[in-house]
C-alpha cells in the first residue's frame, strides 16, 4: 500500500525524457525531471558521456560532477557506427514526451537524426536544445567553457584582489543555471490543460544568457548609476560594506550589513561605539570609503569568539551573519540531511552524499538520493510500476492551443527584493497573471529603503531600475496586511489564485493569519511557496539573510581561491537569483500536480539550500573519502592552460582555456611557440602542469599586447576557448546581446524608456516579448478590486481614505505626502 501511495505522489511518473549529447545544462535539466519520478533515458556512446571523466574524481575514479548531474537516470548506449543506431535512437525519441538535446555543446558521438521529421511525426513532443550562445549572433560559433562564458557574462571581473587578476570560482556554475532555465521551459510545456494554455513546444536555451540571471542586478544598477563598479578586493563588493567572510577564533564568519540598523547592531555586537556613532559611516556606500580603517577595528574583535558564538549574537540583534562552512560542516549538518538537502548517492561500489533536489514540495517530495547509472544500465524503480514500453501517443494531457504556456494561471506575489520577484517575474514572462501585493506603509524594499520626506516627495521609489527589472509583466496592488480589511481582501484574491509566493521570514504570513493552513481551507487547489532563507522549520529560521548570506553559508567559498587563503565570495548577491529560479521550478512542479489531482500543496523552499549544487562535486568526494578540495585559484584540474590573463589597457582581462590536445597545439602556435605544439612531452594537460607557470607567462606576453576584444577574436578564430572579462555595464552594449534583441526597450511612468532583459529560453528566433512595465505603487488597485473582487467605487474610495490601499508611499513620520499622485488603472 505504501509503495502504491508513493507511486501516485511522483509528479512526473507519467513522463519519459530522453537526453542526447553531452552538456552539464541538459544533464541537470533532465535530472530535475528524474527527481520527481520521470523515466529519464540518457543516451551515451560506447565510451560513455565525456562528463564521466570530469574532475573532481572519487578514489575509484568516478566523476563526482557526473554523479550529481545524473543520479536516478537510466543509460542507453548507442554506437553511431552500428547500422541500427539511427533507427534505435529514433524509436527511443518517438516513445518519449520530452527530448533534451545538448549536442551543440558536445555531440558525444550521437547518431545523426532528423529532429524536424521526428517532431512532425510526434507533434506532442516537447523539444529543448541548448547551446553556449544561441543559434545566431557574433558569439554563436565560439568555443567556450564554463569560465569563459562567466567572464563574458560579467561574473568574474568584480571578484578578487584590486591589482588582479580577477579571481573566479571553479566550473560547475553555468550548467546549473542553464539547467534550471531549461527545466522551467520544459516543465511549463507539460501543464495539463485546465487553465494553462498547453501545447508541445520547441525551446532553444542560451547558456550565456542563462548566466545573466546573476548579472542583471548589477547590470541595471550600472544603467542607473553609471560606470561606478570596480574590483575592490577579496570579499569586498560595491555598494555596501562590510559584506565578506572574516576569520574568527574558530571558523569563518559571513557578514552582511546593508541597513543603518544592521550596521549599528554589528558595531554594538563588537562594542565599537566610535564606529557606530560616526555620521560618516551610516550608509554602506560611505563605509566603502573607509574600508581599511573599519576593518582594523572589527577584524581583531571577531577573533575573540567562534563563528557559532557570533551567530548567536547576530540572531539576537537581527544581523545577517552566518558561519561559512566547509564540506565537512555541510555533511555533519543534521538539519540538511533531515530536510533532504543532503541525500545518499551510490556511484558503483562507492556510497556517498550529494545535494538533493532543492524543490522542497511537502506533498509530492522529490526522491531522496539515488544511484548513478553505469553505461547501458537501466534503473529499476520497483515502486513506480512503470515500463519502458509505449507509443508516440504518450501524453501528459496538454492541448495544442497556441499562446504562452502559463496563460490563464494567476499568481499572488507577496515577495520583495530579488529572489521572490525573479521567481514570479519568470512566471509572468511565461504568461501568468501575477498580482504583486505591496503596502504604502511597507512597499517592496527594492524601491528603496529611504523613508525621508524628500525621497517620498520626489517619488524616488518609482525610479529605481532594479525594481523595474524584477517586476515587469505584473499588475500591482497595495494592501495593508496588518489590518483586517487588507487581510480579508488578500484572502479573497487567494481564493481564486493558483499560486501564492512570499519571501518574508518564515513566520510573517502565518502570524498575519495568511498561512497555508488558512488559505488552503479557502482554496484546496492552491500552491503556496515560502521562500525563506533557511526553511520554515530551521533552527535558523529567524536569521536575517541576503543573497550574499546565502553564498557565505553554502560551502562554495571554501573551494574558491588559493590554498591557505580565506574562503572567497564570488558575487555580491549570488543566492537571490539562484533561489528565484529554483522557486520557479518548484511551483511549476506543484502546479502540474495540482492540475492533475486537484490538490495544492505547500513548498518550503530554503534559499540557502538552493546554493548547495554549486559545491556538489566536492561534497560528494569528501563524503566518500574525506579528502579536502584542492583550490586551484584561476587554474583548472583538467585544463592546462586555464586562467585569467591581462590584456592591453588598465584592468583589462581575458579568460583563456585549452580543453584538449588540439586546442593546446593551436594555442601554442598562435602565441608564437610552435615548438610546444610539436613537443610530444606536452601533449596531455598533466604533462603541461610541470611548466604551467611558464605557459601562463607566454600567454600573457601575447594577450597584454592586444586589446581584450582583439585577443578574443584572434583566439576564437583559431577555435580556442576565450572570453573577455566584462563589467556588468558592458553588457548593456554587448554586440552579441544586441544582435539577439536580448535587451528590450519599454516605456514606464517616471523613468521613460528603459531596457529590460529577456529570458534565455526562446520558442523562435526572437525572445518572448515583454508585455508591460513594472507597476507603479498601487497602479492596478481599481482594476483588481473592482474587476476581480467586484468592489464599488465607494468601497474603493473608503479603503484609500483609511490607508488600506493607496498609491503614494508613506514617509518615515507615517504620513501620506500629497504633492504628487501616481496614475492608477
mmCIF file with all atom_site columns, N, CA and C in Angstrom, residues 31-54:
data_model
loop_
_atom_site.group_PDB
_atom_site.id
_atom_site.type_symbol
_atom_site.label_atom_id
_atom_site.label_alt_id
_atom_site.label_comp_id
_atom_site.label_asym_id
_atom_site.label_entity_id
_atom_site.label_seq_id
_atom_site.pdbx_PDB_ins_code
_atom_site.Cartn_x
_atom_site.Cartn_y
_atom_site.Cartn_z
_atom_site.occupancy
_atom_site.B_iso_or_equiv
_atom_site.pdbx_formal_charge
_atom_site.auth_seq_id
_atom_site.auth_comp_id
_atom_site.auth_asym_id
_atom_site.auth_atom_id
_atom_site.pdbx_PDB_model_num
ATOM 1  N N  . UNK A 1 31 ? 17.892 15.732 -14.991 1.00 0.00 ? 31 UNK A N  1
ATOM 2  C CA . UNK A 1 31 ? 17.902 15.159 -13.639 1.00 0.00 ? 31 UNK A CA 1
ATOM 3  C C  . UNK A 1 31 ? 16.802 15.749 -12.766 1.00 0.00 ? 31 UNK A C  1
ATOM 4  N N  . UNK A 1 32 ? 16.450 17.007 -12.979 1.00 0.00 ? 32 UNK A N  1
ATOM 5  C CA . UNK A 1 32 ? 15.361 17.596 -12.217 1.00 0.00 ? 32 UNK A CA 1
ATOM 6  C C  . UNK A 1 32 ? 14.044 16.886 -12.510 1.00 0.00 ? 32 UNK A C  1
ATOM 7  N N  . UNK A 1 33 ? 13.867 16.418 -13.744 1.00 0.00 ? 33 UNK A N  1
ATOM 8  C CA . UNK A 1 33 ? 12.687 15.599 -14.042 1.00 0.00 ? 33 UNK A CA 1
ATOM 9  C C  . UNK A 1 33 ? 12.770 14.252 -13.326 1.00 0.00 ? 33 UNK A C  1
ATOM 10 N N  . UNK A 1 34 ? 13.968 13.657 -13.305 1.00 0.00 ? 34 UNK A N  1
ATOM 11 C CA . UNK A 1 34 ? 14.134 12.379 -12.608 1.00 0.00 ? 34 UNK A CA 1
ATOM 12 C C  . UNK A 1 34 ? 13.854 12.514 -11.121 1.00 0.00 ? 34 UNK A C  1
ATOM 13 N N  . UNK A 1 35 ? 14.179 13.666 -10.540 1.00 0.00 ? 35 UNK A N  1
ATOM 14 C CA . UNK A 1 35 ? 13.932 13.886 -9.118  1.00 0.00 ? 35 UNK A CA 1
ATOM 15 C C  . UNK A 1 35 ? 12.477 13.653 -8.748  1.00 0.00 ? 35 UNK A C  1
ATOM 16 N N  . UNK A 1 36 ? 11.572 13.958 -9.673  1.00 0.00 ? 36 UNK A N  1
ATOM 17 C CA . UNK A 1 36 ? 10.146 13.848 -9.385  1.00 0.00 ? 36 UNK A CA 1
ATOM 18 C C  . UNK A 1 36 ? 9.500  12.700 -10.152 1.00 0.00 ? 36 UNK A C  1
ATOM 19 N N  . UNK A 1 37 ? 10.293 11.669 -10.476 1.00 0.00 ? 37 UNK A N  1
ATOM 20 C CA . UNK A 1 37 ? 9.722  10.418 -10.931 1.00 0.00 ? 37 UNK A CA 1
ATOM 21 C C  . UNK A 1 37 ? 9.724  10.153 -12.411 1.00 0.00 ? 37 UNK A C  1
ATOM 22 N N  . UNK A 1 38 ? 10.218 11.075 -13.238 1.00 0.00 ? 38 UNK A N  1
ATOM 23 C CA . UNK A 1 38 ? 10.234 10.815 -14.680 1.00 0.00 ? 38 UNK A CA 1
ATOM 24 C C  . UNK A 1 38 ? 11.208 9.693  -15.010 1.00 0.00 ? 38 UNK A C  1
ATOM 25 N N  . UNK A 1 39 ? 10.890 8.952  -16.070 1.00 0.00 ? 39 UNK A N  1
ATOM 26 C CA . UNK A 1 39 ? 11.795 7.953  -16.625 1.00 0.00 ? 39 UNK A CA 1
ATOM 27 C C  . UNK A 1 39 ? 12.730 8.682  -17.577 1.00 0.00 ? 39 UNK A C  1
ATOM 28 N N  . UNK A 1 40 ? 13.957 8.900  -17.134 1.00 0.00 ? 40 UNK A N  1
ATOM 29 C CA . UNK A 1 40 ? 14.942 9.639  -17.931 1.00 0.00 ? 40 UNK A CA 1
ATOM 30 C C  . UNK A 1 40 ? 15.928 8.662  -18.547 1.00 0.00 ? 40 UNK A C  1
ATOM 31 N N  . UNK A 1 41 ? 15.967 8.652  -19.871 1.00 0.00 ? 41 UNK A N  1
ATOM 32 C CA . UNK A 1 41 ? 16.867 7.787  -20.618 1.00 0.00 ? 41 UNK A CA 1
ATOM 33 C C  . UNK A 1 41 ? 18.012 8.631  -21.176 1.00 0.00 ? 41 UNK A C  1
ATOM 34 N N  . UNK A 1 42 ? 19.197 8.412  -20.641 1.00 0.00 ? 42 UNK A N  1
ATOM 35 C CA . UNK A 1 42 ? 20.382 9.160  -21.061 1.00 0.00 ? 42 UNK A CA 1
ATOM 36 C C  . UNK A 1 42 ? 21.115 8.376  -22.143 1.00 0.00 ? 42 UNK A C  1
ATOM 37 N N  . UNK A 1 43 ? 21.254 8.953  -23.328 1.00 0.00 ? 43 UNK A N  1
ATOM 38 C CA . UNK A 1 43 ? 21.906 8.270  -24.446 1.00 0.00 ? 43 UNK A CA 1
ATOM 39 C C  . UNK A 1 43 ? 23.403 8.580  -24.397 1.00 0.00 ? 43 UNK A C  1
ATOM 40 N N  . UNK A 1 44 ? 24.211 7.526  -24.419 1.00 0.00 ? 44 UNK A N  1
ATOM 41 C CA . UNK A 1 44 ? 25.660 7.681  -24.341 1.00 0.00 ? 44 UNK A CA 1
ATOM 42 C C  . UNK A 1 44 ? 26.349 6.868  -25.446 1.00 0.00 ? 44 UNK A C  1
ATOM 43 N N  . UNK A 1 45 ? 27.548 7.276  -25.841 1.00 0.00 ? 45 UNK A N  1
ATOM 44 C CA . UNK A 1 45 ? 28.341 6.453  -26.754 1.00 0.00 ? 45 UNK A CA 1
ATOM 45 C C  . UNK A 1 45 ? 28.968 5.285  -26.004 1.00 0.00 ? 45 UNK A C  1
ATOM 46 N N  . UNK A 1 46 ? 29.549 4.336  -26.704 1.00 0.00 ? 46 UNK A N  1
ATOM 47 C CA . UNK A 1 46 ? 30.148 3.180  -26.020 1.00 0.00 ? 46 UNK A CA 1
ATOM 48 C C  . UNK A 1 46 ? 31.172 3.562  -24.963 1.00 0.00 ? 46 UNK A C  1
ATOM 49 N N  . UNK A 1 47 ? 31.876 4.650  -25.170 1.00 0.00 ? 47 UNK A N  1
ATOM 50 C CA . UNK A 1 47 ? 32.858 5.084  -24.178 1.00 0.00 ? 47 UNK A CA 1
ATOM 51 C C  . UNK A 1 47 ? 32.275 5.887  -23.047 1.00 0.00 ? 47 UNK A C  1
ATOM 52 N N  . UNK A 1 48 ? 30.970 6.122  -23.064 1.00 0.00 ? 48 UNK A N  1
ATOM 53 C CA . UNK A 1 48 ? 30.312 6.882  -22.014 1.00 0.00 ? 48 UNK A CA 1
ATOM 54 C C  . UNK A 1 48 ? 30.309 8.372  -22.284 1.00 0.00 ? 48 UNK A C  1
ATOM 55 N N  . UNK A 1 49 ? 29.436 9.085  -21.600 1.00 0.00 ? 49 UNK A N  1
ATOM 56 C CA . UNK A 1 49 ? 29.366 10.536 -21.684 1.00 0.00 ? 49 UNK A CA 1
ATOM 57 C C  . UNK A 1 49 ? 30.738 11.115 -21.332 1.00 0.00 ? 49 UNK A C  1
ATOM 58 N N  . UNK A 1 50 ? 31.257 12.063 -22.125 1.00 0.00 ? 50 UNK A N  1
ATOM 59 C CA . UNK A 1 50 ? 32.553 12.665 -21.778 1.00 0.00 ? 50 UNK A CA 1
ATOM 60 C C  . UNK A 1 50 ? 32.597 13.247 -20.374 1.00 0.00 ? 50 UNK A C  1
ATOM 61 N N  . UNK A 1 51 ? 31.437 13.661 -19.830 1.00 0.00 ? 51 UNK A N  1
ATOM 62 C CA . UNK A 1 51 ? 31.427 14.213 -18.483 1.00 0.00 ? 51 UNK A CA 1
ATOM 63 C C  . UNK A 1 51 ? 31.762 13.174 -17.419 1.00 0.00 ? 51 UNK A C  1
ATOM 64 N N  . UNK A 1 52 ? 31.749 11.883 -17.782 1.00 0.00 ? 52 UNK A N  1
ATOM 65 C CA . UNK A 1 52 ? 32.167 10.854 -16.824 1.00 0.00 ? 52 UNK A CA 1
ATOM 66 C C  . UNK A 1 52 ? 33.645 11.001 -16.451 1.00 0.00 ? 52 UNK A C  1
ATOM 67 N N  . UNK A 1 53 ? 34.392 11.768 -17.212 1.00 0.00 ? 53 UNK A N  1
ATOM 68 C CA . UNK A 1 53 ? 35.801 11.987 -16.892 1.00 0.00 ? 53 UNK A CA 1
ATOM 69 C C  . UNK A 1 53 ? 36.080 13.309 -16.205 1.00 0.00 ? 53 UNK A C  1
ATOM 70 N N  . UNK A 1 54 ? 35.034 14.064 -15.859 1.00 0.00 ? 54 UNK A N  1
ATOM 71 C CA . UNK A 1 54 ? 35.226 15.392 -15.278 1.00 0.00 ? 54 UNK A CA 1
ATOM 72 C C  . UNK A 1 54 ? 35.662 15.312 -13.821 1.00 0.00 ? 54 UNK A C  1
#
